[in-house]
Short mmCIF file of C-alpha atoms in Angstrom, two decimals:
data_model
loop_
_atom_site.label_atom_id
_atom_site.label_comp_id
_atom_site.label_asym_id
_atom_site.label_seq_id
_atom_site.Cartn_x
_atom_site.Cartn_y
_atom_site.Cartn_z
CA MET E 1 -30.63 30.80 10.67
CA PRO E 2 -26.90 31.54 10.28
CA ALA E 3 -26.04 32.48 6.71
CA GLU E 4 -22.57 34.04 6.98
CA PRO E 5 -19.28 32.61 8.28
CA VAL E 6 -18.79 33.00 12.02
CA GLU E 7 -15.78 34.91 13.27
CA PRO E 8 -13.19 32.67 14.94
CA PHE E 9 -13.58 34.65 18.20
CA SER E 10 -17.37 34.66 18.13
CA GLU E 11 -19.10 35.84 21.30
CA ARG E 12 -22.53 35.32 19.86
CA VAL E 13 -24.98 33.87 22.38
CA VAL E 14 -27.18 31.26 20.74
CA VAL E 15 -30.66 31.11 22.26
CA ALA E 16 -32.70 27.92 21.91
CA ALA E 17 -36.20 29.30 22.44
CA PRO E 18 -39.01 26.92 21.47
CA THR E 19 -41.66 29.63 21.92
CA LEU E 20 -41.82 32.86 19.97
CA GLN E 21 -42.52 34.85 23.14
CA ASP E 22 -39.36 33.59 24.89
CA GLY E 23 -37.32 34.36 21.81
CA LEU E 24 -38.55 37.95 21.40
CA VAL E 25 -38.13 38.78 25.07
CA THR E 26 -34.61 37.34 25.22
CA GLN E 27 -33.52 39.04 22.01
CA ARG E 28 -34.75 42.45 23.21
CA LEU E 29 -33.07 41.97 26.59
CA MET E 30 -29.69 41.13 25.08
CA SER E 31 -29.89 43.97 22.62
CA ASP E 32 -30.43 46.40 25.48
CA VAL E 33 -27.25 45.28 27.27
CA GLY E 34 -25.11 45.00 24.11
CA ILE E 35 -24.82 41.22 23.88
CA GLU E 36 -24.92 39.80 20.36
CA CYS E 37 -27.33 36.89 20.02
CA SER E 38 -29.13 34.63 17.59
CA VAL E 39 -32.52 33.22 18.55
CA GLU E 40 -33.35 29.84 17.03
CA ARG E 41 -36.55 27.86 17.52
CA ASP E 42 -35.20 24.86 15.60
CA LEU E 43 -32.49 22.88 17.41
CA THR E 44 -30.95 21.95 14.04
CA GLN E 45 -29.91 25.59 13.65
CA VAL E 46 -28.65 25.68 17.22
CA ILE E 47 -26.44 22.67 16.47
CA GLU E 48 -25.11 24.44 13.37
CA TRP E 49 -24.13 27.47 15.47
CA ILE E 50 -22.37 25.24 18.00
CA GLU E 51 -20.33 23.59 15.26
CA ARG E 52 -19.54 26.86 13.44
CA GLY E 53 -18.74 28.95 16.51
CA ALA E 54 -20.61 30.44 19.44
CA GLY E 55 -19.84 32.24 22.68
CA ALA E 56 -22.50 30.59 24.85
CA LEU E 57 -25.75 28.65 24.66
CA LEU E 58 -28.92 29.76 26.43
CA ILE E 59 -31.57 27.06 26.61
CA THR E 60 -34.84 26.64 28.48
CA ASP E 61 -36.39 23.58 30.03
CA LEU E 62 -39.01 23.53 27.28
CA ALA E 63 -36.33 22.31 24.85
CA ALA E 64 -35.92 19.11 26.82
CA ALA E 65 -38.96 17.63 25.11
CA ASP E 66 -37.59 18.33 21.61
CA PRO E 67 -36.77 15.05 19.79
CA LYS E 68 -33.59 16.72 18.48
CA MET E 69 -32.23 17.12 22.01
CA PRO E 70 -29.95 14.01 21.78
CA ALA E 71 -28.38 15.46 18.61
CA LEU E 72 -27.73 18.71 20.47
CA MET E 73 -26.08 16.82 23.33
CA ALA E 74 -23.94 14.93 20.80
CA ALA E 75 -22.85 18.22 19.21
CA LEU E 76 -21.75 19.54 22.60
CA ASP E 77 -19.84 16.32 23.17
CA ARG E 78 -18.00 16.66 19.82
CA GLN E 79 -16.26 19.89 20.79
CA PRO E 80 -12.47 20.04 20.51
CA ASP E 81 -10.34 19.47 23.61
CA TRP E 82 -9.86 23.16 24.32
CA SER E 83 -13.58 23.94 24.10
CA GLY E 84 -16.24 23.74 26.77
CA LEU E 85 -19.10 25.86 25.42
CA PRO E 86 -20.77 27.61 28.39
CA VAL E 87 -24.43 26.55 28.70
CA ILE E 88 -27.02 28.47 30.71
CA ALA E 89 -30.13 26.38 31.37
CA ILE E 90 -33.25 28.22 32.55
CA CYS E 91 -35.56 25.85 34.41
CA ARG E 92 -38.87 26.49 36.15
CA ASP E 93 -38.28 23.72 38.67
CA VAL E 94 -34.71 22.46 38.79
CA ASP E 95 -35.47 19.40 40.85
CA LYS E 96 -38.19 18.21 38.47
CA SER E 97 -36.61 19.39 35.23
CA ARG E 98 -35.65 16.83 32.65
CA ILE E 99 -32.98 19.07 31.10
CA PHE E 100 -30.97 19.64 34.25
CA PRO E 101 -29.88 16.02 34.90
CA SER E 102 -29.10 15.48 31.20
CA PHE E 103 -26.79 18.46 31.02
CA MET E 104 -25.13 17.75 34.32
CA GLU E 105 -24.38 14.17 33.31
CA SER E 106 -22.79 15.05 29.99
CA MET E 107 -21.44 18.58 30.34
CA ALA E 108 -19.25 20.18 32.98
CA ASN E 109 -19.74 23.82 31.95
CA VAL E 110 -23.45 24.27 32.76
CA THR E 111 -25.06 27.00 34.84
CA VAL E 112 -28.67 26.33 35.90
CA VAL E 113 -30.88 29.38 36.58
CA ASP E 114 -34.35 29.20 38.19
CA ARG E 115 -37.30 30.55 36.28
CA PRO E 116 -38.54 33.20 36.66
CA VAL E 117 -35.12 34.83 36.41
CA SER E 118 -34.31 38.47 37.04
CA VAL E 119 -32.71 40.51 34.28
CA SER E 120 -29.62 41.26 36.36
CA THR E 121 -29.11 37.59 37.20
CA LEU E 122 -29.43 36.50 33.59
CA VAL E 123 -27.14 39.25 32.29
CA SER E 124 -24.58 38.47 34.98
CA ALA E 125 -24.68 34.77 34.09
CA LEU E 126 -24.28 35.53 30.36
CA ARG E 127 -21.35 37.88 30.89
CA ALA E 128 -19.62 35.34 33.14
CA ALA E 129 -20.16 32.70 30.46
CA LEU E 130 -18.64 34.95 27.78
CA ARG E 131 -15.62 35.69 29.99
CA ASN E 132 -15.21 31.95 30.38
CA ARG E 133 -15.42 31.57 26.60
CA ARG E 134 -12.75 34.25 26.01
CA SER E 135 -10.40 32.33 28.27
CA GLN E 136 -11.07 29.22 26.20
CA TYR E 137 -10.28 31.14 23.02
CA GLN E 138 -6.98 32.23 24.55
CA ILE E 139 -6.17 28.62 25.37
CA ARG E 140 -7.13 27.63 21.83
CA ASP E 141 -4.83 30.27 20.37
CA GLN E 142 -1.97 29.20 22.62
CA LEU E 143 -2.45 25.57 21.61
CA LEU E 144 -2.60 26.61 17.96
CA ALA E 145 0.58 28.64 18.35
CA LEU E 146 2.29 25.69 20.03
CA ARG E 147 1.15 23.35 17.28
CA ARG E 148 2.43 25.71 14.61
CA ALA E 149 5.70 26.07 16.48
CA ARG E 150 6.02 22.27 16.69
CA GLU E 151 5.23 21.95 13.01
CA ALA E 152 7.78 24.63 12.18
CA LEU E 153 10.39 22.92 14.35
CA SER E 154 9.55 19.57 12.80
CA ALA E 155 9.84 21.03 9.31
CA ALA E 156 13.12 22.73 10.23
CA ASP E 157 14.39 19.48 11.75
CA LYS E 158 13.44 17.59 8.61
CA ARG E 159 15.19 20.19 6.43
CA LYS E 160 18.24 19.92 8.73
CA ASP E 161 18.32 16.13 8.37
CA GLU E 162 17.95 16.42 4.60
CA PHE E 163 20.67 19.06 4.52
CA LEU E 164 23.04 16.97 6.63
CA ALA E 165 22.44 13.92 4.45
CA THR E 166 23.08 15.97 1.30
CA LEU E 167 26.09 17.66 2.90
CA ALA E 168 27.58 14.30 3.86
CA HIS E 169 27.03 13.03 0.33
CA GLU E 170 28.53 16.11 -1.27
CA LEU E 171 31.52 16.07 1.08
CA ARG E 172 32.13 12.37 0.51
CA ASN E 173 32.36 12.84 -3.25
CA PRO E 174 35.51 15.03 -3.12
CA LEU E 175 36.83 13.11 -0.10
CA ALA E 176 36.77 9.86 -2.09
CA PRO E 177 39.47 10.74 -4.65
CA LEU E 178 41.52 12.52 -1.96
CA LYS E 179 41.57 9.51 0.37
CA THR E 180 42.12 7.11 -2.52
CA GLY E 181 44.97 9.29 -3.76
CA ILE E 182 46.59 9.30 -0.32
CA GLU E 183 46.38 5.50 -0.09
CA LEU E 184 47.79 5.21 -3.60
CA LEU E 185 50.71 7.48 -2.70
CA GLN E 186 51.35 5.46 0.46
CA SER E 187 51.57 2.26 -1.57
CA THR E 188 54.04 3.79 -4.04
CA ALA E 189 55.86 6.32 -1.80
CA SER E 190 59.52 7.00 -2.41
CA GLY E 191 62.18 6.73 0.25
CA ASP E 192 62.08 10.47 0.95
CA PRO E 193 61.77 10.87 4.75
CA GLN E 194 59.54 13.92 4.38
CA VAL E 195 57.12 12.05 2.15
CA LYS E 196 57.09 9.13 4.56
CA SER E 197 56.17 11.41 7.45
CA VAL E 198 53.69 13.63 5.60
CA LEU E 199 51.57 10.89 4.04
CA PRO E 200 50.59 9.21 7.37
CA MET E 201 49.74 12.65 8.75
CA MET E 202 47.53 13.36 5.72
CA ASP E 203 45.87 9.97 6.10
CA ARG E 204 45.15 10.56 9.81
CA GLN E 205 43.61 13.96 9.12
CA MET E 206 41.57 12.59 6.23
CA THR E 207 40.30 9.76 8.44
CA HIS E 208 39.41 12.31 11.12
CA LEU E 209 37.49 14.43 8.60
CA VAL E 210 35.55 11.41 7.35
CA LYS E 211 34.72 10.48 10.95
CA LEU E 212 33.41 13.99 11.66
CA VAL E 213 31.10 13.76 8.66
CA ASP E 214 29.91 10.29 9.68
CA ASP E 215 29.33 11.26 13.32
CA LEU E 216 27.33 14.33 12.39
CA LEU E 217 25.13 12.31 10.07
CA ASP E 218 24.75 9.45 12.58
CA VAL E 219 23.50 11.80 15.28
CA SER E 220 20.93 13.17 12.85
CA ARG E 221 19.82 9.64 11.94
CA ILE E 222 19.47 8.57 15.56
CA THR E 223 17.57 11.74 16.49
CA SER E 224 15.10 11.18 13.67
CA GLY E 225 14.81 7.44 14.41
CA LYS E 226 16.29 6.40 11.08
CA ILE E 227 19.16 4.30 12.36
CA VAL E 228 18.77 0.52 12.26
CA LEU E 229 20.86 -1.88 14.32
CA ASN E 230 22.05 -5.13 12.75
CA ARG E 231 21.86 -7.20 15.92
CA GLU E 232 23.78 -10.44 16.32
CA ARG E 233 25.42 -12.42 19.09
CA LEU E 234 28.87 -10.91 19.68
CA ASP E 235 31.93 -11.44 21.80
CA LEU E 236 32.39 -7.93 23.18
CA ARG E 237 36.14 -8.50 23.36
CA SER E 238 36.30 -8.68 19.56
CA VAL E 239 34.24 -5.51 19.26
CA VAL E 240 36.63 -3.70 21.60
CA GLN E 241 39.62 -4.84 19.54
CA LEU E 242 37.92 -3.61 16.39
CA GLY E 243 37.37 -0.18 17.92
CA LEU E 244 40.93 -0.02 19.27
CA GLU E 245 42.37 -0.74 15.84
CA SER E 246 40.76 2.44 14.55
CA CYS E 247 42.19 4.42 17.51
CA GLU E 248 45.72 3.07 17.12
CA PRO E 249 47.07 5.85 14.81
CA THR E 250 45.89 8.59 17.19
CA ILE E 251 47.26 6.82 20.28
CA THR E 252 50.59 6.16 18.58
CA ALA E 253 50.92 9.72 17.30
CA SER E 254 50.30 11.07 20.83
CA ARG E 255 52.74 8.57 22.41
CA HIS E 256 50.10 7.43 24.89
CA ARG E 257 50.43 4.25 26.91
CA LEU E 258 47.35 2.11 26.34
CA VAL E 259 46.60 -0.57 28.95
CA VAL E 260 43.92 -3.10 27.99
CA ARG E 261 42.49 -5.54 30.52
CA MET E 262 39.94 -8.08 29.25
CA PRO E 263 38.80 -11.46 30.61
CA PRO E 264 40.13 -14.63 28.96
CA GLU E 265 36.63 -16.00 28.32
CA PRO E 266 34.09 -14.55 25.81
CA VAL E 267 31.78 -11.75 26.90
CA TRP E 268 28.62 -12.47 24.93
CA ILE E 269 26.20 -9.66 24.13
CA THR E 270 23.59 -9.02 21.45
CA GLY E 271 24.20 -5.93 19.37
CA ASP E 272 25.51 -4.24 16.26
CA SER E 273 29.24 -4.87 15.95
CA ALA E 274 29.97 -1.80 13.81
CA ARG E 275 28.00 0.57 16.05
CA LEU E 276 29.53 -0.74 19.27
CA ALA E 277 33.00 -0.52 17.74
CA GLN E 278 32.08 3.07 16.93
CA VAL E 279 31.29 3.60 20.62
CA VAL E 280 34.74 2.29 21.60
CA LEU E 281 36.37 4.45 18.93
CA ASN E 282 34.63 7.59 20.17
CA VAL E 283 35.33 7.00 23.86
CA VAL E 284 38.98 5.96 23.47
CA GLY E 285 39.45 8.58 20.76
CA ASN E 286 38.19 11.26 23.15
CA ALA E 287 40.55 10.02 25.84
CA ALA E 288 43.48 10.18 23.43
CA LYS E 289 42.50 13.60 22.14
CA TYR E 290 42.10 15.26 25.55
CA THR E 291 45.09 13.62 27.22
CA PRO E 292 48.44 15.43 26.91
CA ALA E 293 51.12 13.59 24.94
CA GLY E 294 52.63 10.67 26.78
CA GLY E 295 49.56 10.07 28.95
CA ARG E 296 47.99 6.83 30.09
CA ILE E 297 44.69 5.32 28.93
CA GLU E 298 43.31 2.20 30.55
CA LEU E 299 40.49 0.13 29.07
CA ARG E 300 38.94 -2.52 31.28
CA LEU E 301 36.20 -5.01 30.31
CA GLU E 302 34.39 -7.03 32.98
CA ALA E 303 31.36 -9.33 33.02
CA GLN E 304 29.37 -9.68 36.21
CA SER E 305 25.95 -11.21 36.72
CA SER E 306 23.85 -9.99 33.76
CA THR E 307 25.94 -6.95 32.82
CA ALA E 308 29.08 -6.28 30.79
CA THR E 309 30.97 -3.20 31.99
CA LEU E 310 33.45 -1.37 29.76
CA THR E 311 35.50 1.28 31.57
CA VAL E 312 37.87 3.75 29.89
CA ALA E 313 39.98 5.92 32.21
CA ASP E 314 42.58 8.50 31.18
CA THR E 315 45.05 10.91 32.78
CA GLY E 316 43.86 13.81 30.66
CA LEU E 317 42.39 17.26 31.13
CA GLY E 318 39.36 16.10 33.11
CA ILE E 319 35.90 17.65 33.22
CA PRO E 320 34.78 20.45 35.56
CA ALA E 321 32.05 19.39 38.00
CA ASP E 322 29.56 21.88 36.56
CA MET E 323 29.94 20.34 33.10
CA LEU E 324 29.47 16.66 33.98
CA ASP E 325 25.71 16.77 33.41
CA ALA E 326 26.13 18.48 30.03
CA VAL E 327 28.75 16.26 28.40
CA PHE E 328 26.07 14.20 26.64
CA ASP E 329 24.31 17.24 25.18
CA MET E 330 24.65 17.78 21.45
CA PHE E 331 27.43 20.17 20.36
CA THR E 332 28.70 20.64 23.91
CA GLN E 333 32.34 21.63 24.27
CA VAL E 334 33.57 20.99 27.81
CA ASN E 335 36.19 23.74 27.65
CA ARG E 336 36.04 26.16 24.75
CA SER E 337 39.32 27.73 25.80
CA LEU E 338 41.18 24.57 24.84
CA ASP E 339 43.38 24.54 21.82
CA ARG E 340 40.92 24.11 18.95
CA SER E 341 43.25 21.60 17.33
CA GLN E 342 42.07 19.28 20.10
CA GLY E 343 38.42 20.10 19.58
CA GLY E 344 35.65 18.59 17.54
CA LEU E 345 31.98 19.06 16.89
CA GLY E 346 30.97 18.23 20.45
CA ILE E 347 28.87 15.26 19.40
CA GLY E 348 31.10 12.29 20.30
CA LEU E 349 29.68 11.52 23.73
CA SER E 350 26.16 12.41 22.63
CA LEU E 351 26.48 9.80 19.89
CA VAL E 352 27.95 7.29 22.36
CA LYS E 353 25.04 7.73 24.75
CA ARG E 354 22.42 7.33 22.04
CA LEU E 355 24.06 4.23 20.55
CA VAL E 356 24.49 2.60 23.97
CA GLU E 357 20.86 3.31 24.87
CA LEU E 358 19.76 1.74 21.58
CA HIS E 359 21.50 -1.39 22.91
CA ASP E 360 19.51 -1.14 26.19
CA GLY E 361 22.64 -0.01 28.01
CA SER E 362 23.77 3.03 29.96
CA VAL E 363 26.83 5.29 30.08
CA GLN E 364 28.24 7.43 32.89
CA VAL E 365 31.08 9.94 32.97
CA SER E 366 33.01 10.93 36.10
CA SER E 367 35.99 13.18 36.70
CA PRO E 368 37.67 14.61 39.81
CA GLY E 369 38.26 17.87 37.95
CA GLY E 370 40.81 19.74 35.87
CA GLU E 371 43.99 17.92 34.83
CA ARG E 372 42.97 14.83 36.82
CA GLY E 373 41.53 12.65 34.09
CA THR E 374 38.15 11.28 33.11
CA THR E 375 36.47 7.91 33.46
CA VAL E 376 33.71 6.68 31.14
CA GLU E 377 31.74 3.61 32.21
CA ILE E 378 29.52 1.78 29.72
CA ARG E 379 27.12 -0.95 30.83
CA LEU E 380 25.52 -3.39 28.39
CA PRO E 381 23.24 -6.37 29.08
CA LEU E 382 24.83 -9.77 28.56
CA ALA E 383 23.22 -12.08 26.02
CA GLU E 384 20.76 -14.57 27.46
CA ALA E 385 21.61 -18.24 27.30
CA GLY E 386 20.28 -19.91 24.21
CA GLU E 387 20.61 -16.92 21.89
CA ILE E 388 22.19 -17.85 18.60
CA ALA E 389 24.29 -15.86 16.18
CA ARG E 390 22.57 -14.15 13.32
CA THR E 391 22.99 -16.14 10.13
CA MET E 392 24.49 -14.55 7.07
CA THR E 393 22.21 -13.33 4.33
CA LYS E 394 21.86 -15.38 1.18
CA THR E 395 24.08 -12.95 -0.69
CA GLU E 396 26.77 -13.10 1.98
CA ARG E 397 26.72 -16.92 1.95
CA GLY E 398 26.93 -16.96 -1.82
CA LYS E 399 29.91 -14.62 -1.86
CA LYS E 400 31.83 -16.15 1.04
CA ALA E 401 35.05 -17.84 -0.06
CA ALA E 402 38.53 -18.53 1.24
CA PRO E 403 40.73 -15.43 0.97
CA ASN E 404 43.08 -15.28 -2.01
CA PRO E 405 45.08 -12.05 -1.86
CA THR E 406 47.30 -12.92 -4.85
CA ARG E 407 44.58 -13.58 -7.42
CA GLN E 408 44.27 -10.93 -10.15
CA HIS E 409 40.75 -9.80 -11.04
CA VAL E 410 39.24 -7.94 -13.95
CA LEU E 411 37.51 -4.85 -12.59
CA LEU E 412 35.32 -2.04 -13.93
CA VAL E 413 34.80 1.32 -12.19
CA ILE E 414 31.74 3.42 -13.14
CA ASP E 415 31.40 6.96 -11.76
CA ASP E 416 30.41 10.26 -13.35
CA ASN E 417 32.91 11.99 -11.00
CA THR E 418 36.00 11.48 -13.15
CA ASP E 419 38.44 12.19 -10.30
CA ALA E 420 36.74 9.60 -8.09
CA ALA E 421 36.63 7.04 -10.91
CA ASP E 422 40.22 7.56 -12.04
CA SER E 423 41.72 7.57 -8.55
CA LEU E 424 39.88 4.39 -7.55
CA ALA E 425 40.97 2.70 -10.78
CA MET E 426 44.58 3.70 -10.13
CA LEU E 427 44.42 2.27 -6.60
CA LEU E 428 42.90 -1.00 -7.85
CA ARG E 429 45.63 -1.28 -10.51
CA ALA E 430 48.24 -0.66 -7.80
CA LEU E 431 46.72 -3.59 -5.91
CA GLY E 432 47.49 -5.77 -8.94
CA HIS E 433 44.16 -5.89 -10.77
CA ARG E 434 43.31 -5.17 -14.39
CA THR E 435 40.94 -2.20 -14.28
CA GLU E 436 38.94 -0.11 -16.75
CA VAL E 437 36.80 3.00 -16.23
CA ALA E 438 33.43 4.24 -17.53
CA TYR E 439 31.88 7.59 -16.67
CA ASP E 440 28.17 6.80 -16.94
CA GLY E 441 25.80 3.84 -16.80
CA ILE E 442 25.33 3.44 -20.56
CA ALA E 443 29.08 3.42 -21.17
CA GLY E 444 29.35 0.97 -18.28
CA LEU E 445 26.98 -1.49 -19.97
CA ALA E 446 29.04 -1.34 -23.15
CA ALA E 447 32.23 -1.89 -21.14
CA VAL E 448 30.73 -4.97 -19.45
CA THR E 449 29.99 -6.51 -22.84
CA ASN E 450 33.45 -5.73 -24.24
CA PHE E 451 35.53 -6.15 -21.10
CA SER E 452 33.82 -9.01 -19.14
CA PRO E 453 34.76 -7.85 -15.63
CA ASP E 454 34.62 -10.02 -12.51
CA VAL E 455 33.60 -7.05 -10.38
CA VAL E 456 31.91 -3.71 -11.13
CA PHE E 457 32.33 -0.81 -8.71
CA CYS E 458 29.43 1.49 -9.54
CA ASP E 459 28.34 4.91 -8.30
CA ILE E 460 24.61 5.33 -7.60
CA GLY E 461 23.77 8.98 -8.31
CA MET E 462 24.74 9.40 -11.95
CA PRO E 463 22.91 11.45 -14.63
CA GLY E 464 21.13 9.51 -17.34
CA MET E 465 21.35 5.89 -16.28
CA GLY E 466 21.99 5.84 -12.53
CA GLY E 467 23.39 2.98 -10.50
CA TYR E 468 20.03 1.35 -9.71
CA ALA E 469 19.01 1.35 -13.37
CA PHE E 470 22.45 0.02 -14.38
CA ALA E 471 22.22 -2.87 -11.90
CA GLY E 472 18.71 -3.78 -13.01
CA GLU E 473 19.64 -3.75 -16.68
CA LEU E 474 22.84 -5.72 -16.05
CA ARG E 475 20.97 -8.47 -14.22
CA ARG E 476 18.18 -8.43 -16.83
CA ARG E 477 20.78 -9.12 -19.53
CA GLY E 478 21.90 -12.23 -17.68
CA PHE E 479 25.16 -11.09 -16.07
CA GLN E 480 24.39 -12.81 -12.79
CA ALA E 481 27.95 -13.93 -12.06
CA ILE E 482 29.39 -10.42 -11.95
CA THR E 483 29.86 -9.09 -8.41
CA LEU E 484 28.26 -5.67 -8.15
CA VAL E 485 29.62 -3.22 -5.57
CA ALA E 486 27.81 0.05 -4.94
CA VAL E 487 30.21 2.91 -4.11
CA SER E 488 28.08 5.81 -2.96
CA GLY E 489 28.11 8.96 -0.88
CA TRP E 490 24.79 7.79 0.58
CA GLY E 491 25.45 5.33 3.39
CA ALA E 492 22.32 5.02 5.53
CA GLU E 493 20.82 1.60 6.18
CA ALA E 494 17.90 2.47 3.89
CA ASP E 495 20.39 3.23 1.10
CA LYS E 496 22.06 -0.14 1.61
CA GLN E 497 18.69 -1.87 1.49
CA HIS E 498 17.91 -0.11 -1.80
CA THR E 499 21.19 -1.22 -3.36
CA ARG E 500 20.63 -4.83 -2.26
CA LYS E 501 17.13 -4.73 -3.71
CA ALA E 502 18.49 -3.30 -6.98
CA GLY E 503 20.87 -6.27 -7.37
CA PHE E 504 24.12 -5.10 -5.75
CA ASP E 505 26.09 -7.58 -3.67
CA PHE E 506 27.97 -5.06 -1.52
CA HIS E 507 27.66 -1.40 -0.53
CA LEU E 508 30.69 0.77 0.21
CA THR E 509 30.25 4.32 1.45
CA LYS E 510 32.59 6.92 -0.03
CA PRO E 511 35.42 7.27 0.56
CA ALA E 512 35.96 3.50 0.34
CA ASP E 513 39.08 2.38 2.18
CA THR E 514 41.66 -0.05 0.89
CA THR E 515 40.88 -2.62 3.58
CA SER E 516 37.24 -2.89 2.48
CA LEU E 517 38.24 -3.15 -1.17
CA LYS E 518 40.77 -5.89 -0.41
CA THR E 519 38.28 -7.81 1.74
CA ILE E 520 35.74 -7.94 -1.09
CA LEU E 521 38.30 -8.88 -3.75
CA GLU E 522 40.04 -11.50 -1.64
CA HIS E 523 36.78 -13.34 -0.90
CA LEU E 524 35.31 -13.47 -4.39
CA PRO E 525 34.03 -16.89 -5.48
CA SER E 526 36.28 -18.83 -7.81
#
C-alpha cells in the first residue's frame, strides 16, 4: 500500500496480482532487471497508485473477475488529457479472456501478452511501456510550461492594461488644467500677432497629445474586450462630417486640399457614432500627417447593395509593398526613417481595423509605393429596413432642452487637484457663469448648501469623500434638481456606467473641452 508521496516523474510499475504467487514472482523478476514496482492484491490500492502517479500497470486476466474492476476502468478513464497510462495485460487465452475486450474498448494504450510469458518478452514490454510513459511526461511538462507561459503573459497583459489605464488617468490630470488654460487664453487673447499664432499651435499639439493617450488606451480596451459600442441607427454622412471637423485644424495647418464626395441621400448604418467618427479622424488624420504640405486628400462615401464604402485617398508618402500586410499591426511604423515630427505611436490603423471589425466591417489599405499616395477603403454593412433609432435614456430625455447660450448659470467645481479646479472655474467664469470652487467632497457639500448651484462639476477620485460618495450624499439630502457632471481622468464605458449609477447626469473625461461644457450648459432644463 502506498504510504509516501509519489514523485511527479514516477516510473513505478504497479502490479495487480490477485494471487500471492504471481505477486512474488513478478516482484522478484522486476527487482532483478532494475524496474521499480509495487505489487498490490487489492484493486483499491491499484486505483490509488493510478491517481497518485505510476509508470505502467501490469494486470493479469484473473483480475477481470474482481468486483472492483469497473472502478479501476473508471480511474483509467479519469486521466488528464496528456496521460495514457501504459497497461500490460497478461492473459492465458486472449480470445476467451474477459479482460482483453474490456481494456480494448475503453483504453487505447494496452499491450496484451499471452500467458505463459517469457521473461525477456515481459521485460521488453515493460521497458517499452516506461519509454512511452517518459514521452507522456515530457508532453505533460511542455503543456505545463505553455500553461505557465500563457498565465504569465495573461498576468503581464493585465498589468499592462492596468498600467495604461492608470497612465491615461495620471496624464489626463495635468493635461486638464493645461488644455483649460489654453482655451481660456484663446478666449481672452490680446491682439499680439505672436500670441494669436502661438495659442492655436499649442491647442493643436495639446489635442494631439490627448488623442495619443486616448488611442493607446482604446487599443488596450479593445484587445482585452472591455470596449462597449453604443449602437444606434446613424446616417454615415453625419458621422463622416463629425470626424472631419476634428481633422480640420491639421488639414488647414498643412494647407491640404480636401475633396469630399458624399451622396445626397442618407446612408443608414447601425453603429457607435463616436467610435466611427474616431475611425474617420484616424484615417483622414493619417492621410494629412503623411502627405507633404499642399497635398490632396479625397474622401468618397458610396452605398451599394448592402454595403457602405468609405474611401480615403491621398497624394502622400505611400506605403512600400513589403509593409502593406503589416500596417494593421500594433506599434508598426511604416518608415522609421521619416521625420519623427510626422510620426506617432503606430496604433492608428490598428485601432481603425479593430473598431471597424467590431461593426462587422472590413478595412483594406493599398498603395502603389513611395511618394505615390495611399488609399484606405472601409466597408460597413448598411442598416436593414425596419431598424429604428436608439431612444435616449431617461436621464438624457429629462435633461434635453432648447439651447440657451446666453443664460447665466450658478456653477460649482469640486476637485482635489487645485490647478484643475481653478482653471476650469476660470474658464466657466469666462463663459459668463457665476462659479465657485471646493477642493474636496465635504467642502463641496457645504458649498452646495450655501451656494445653491445649478450644476456641479465633480472629480471622482478624491481623498476622503470621493465623487461617488458625494453624489450619493447629495441625492440623499434631496438635491435632485442639481445637474451633476462627473469630470474624471477615467473614461471607460464601465466608468461612465458607475457615474450614472452613482447619480451623475453626465460624464466628461479630462481634459474636458469647451464645446462639451457649452453643450451641457446650453441644454439645461429651465
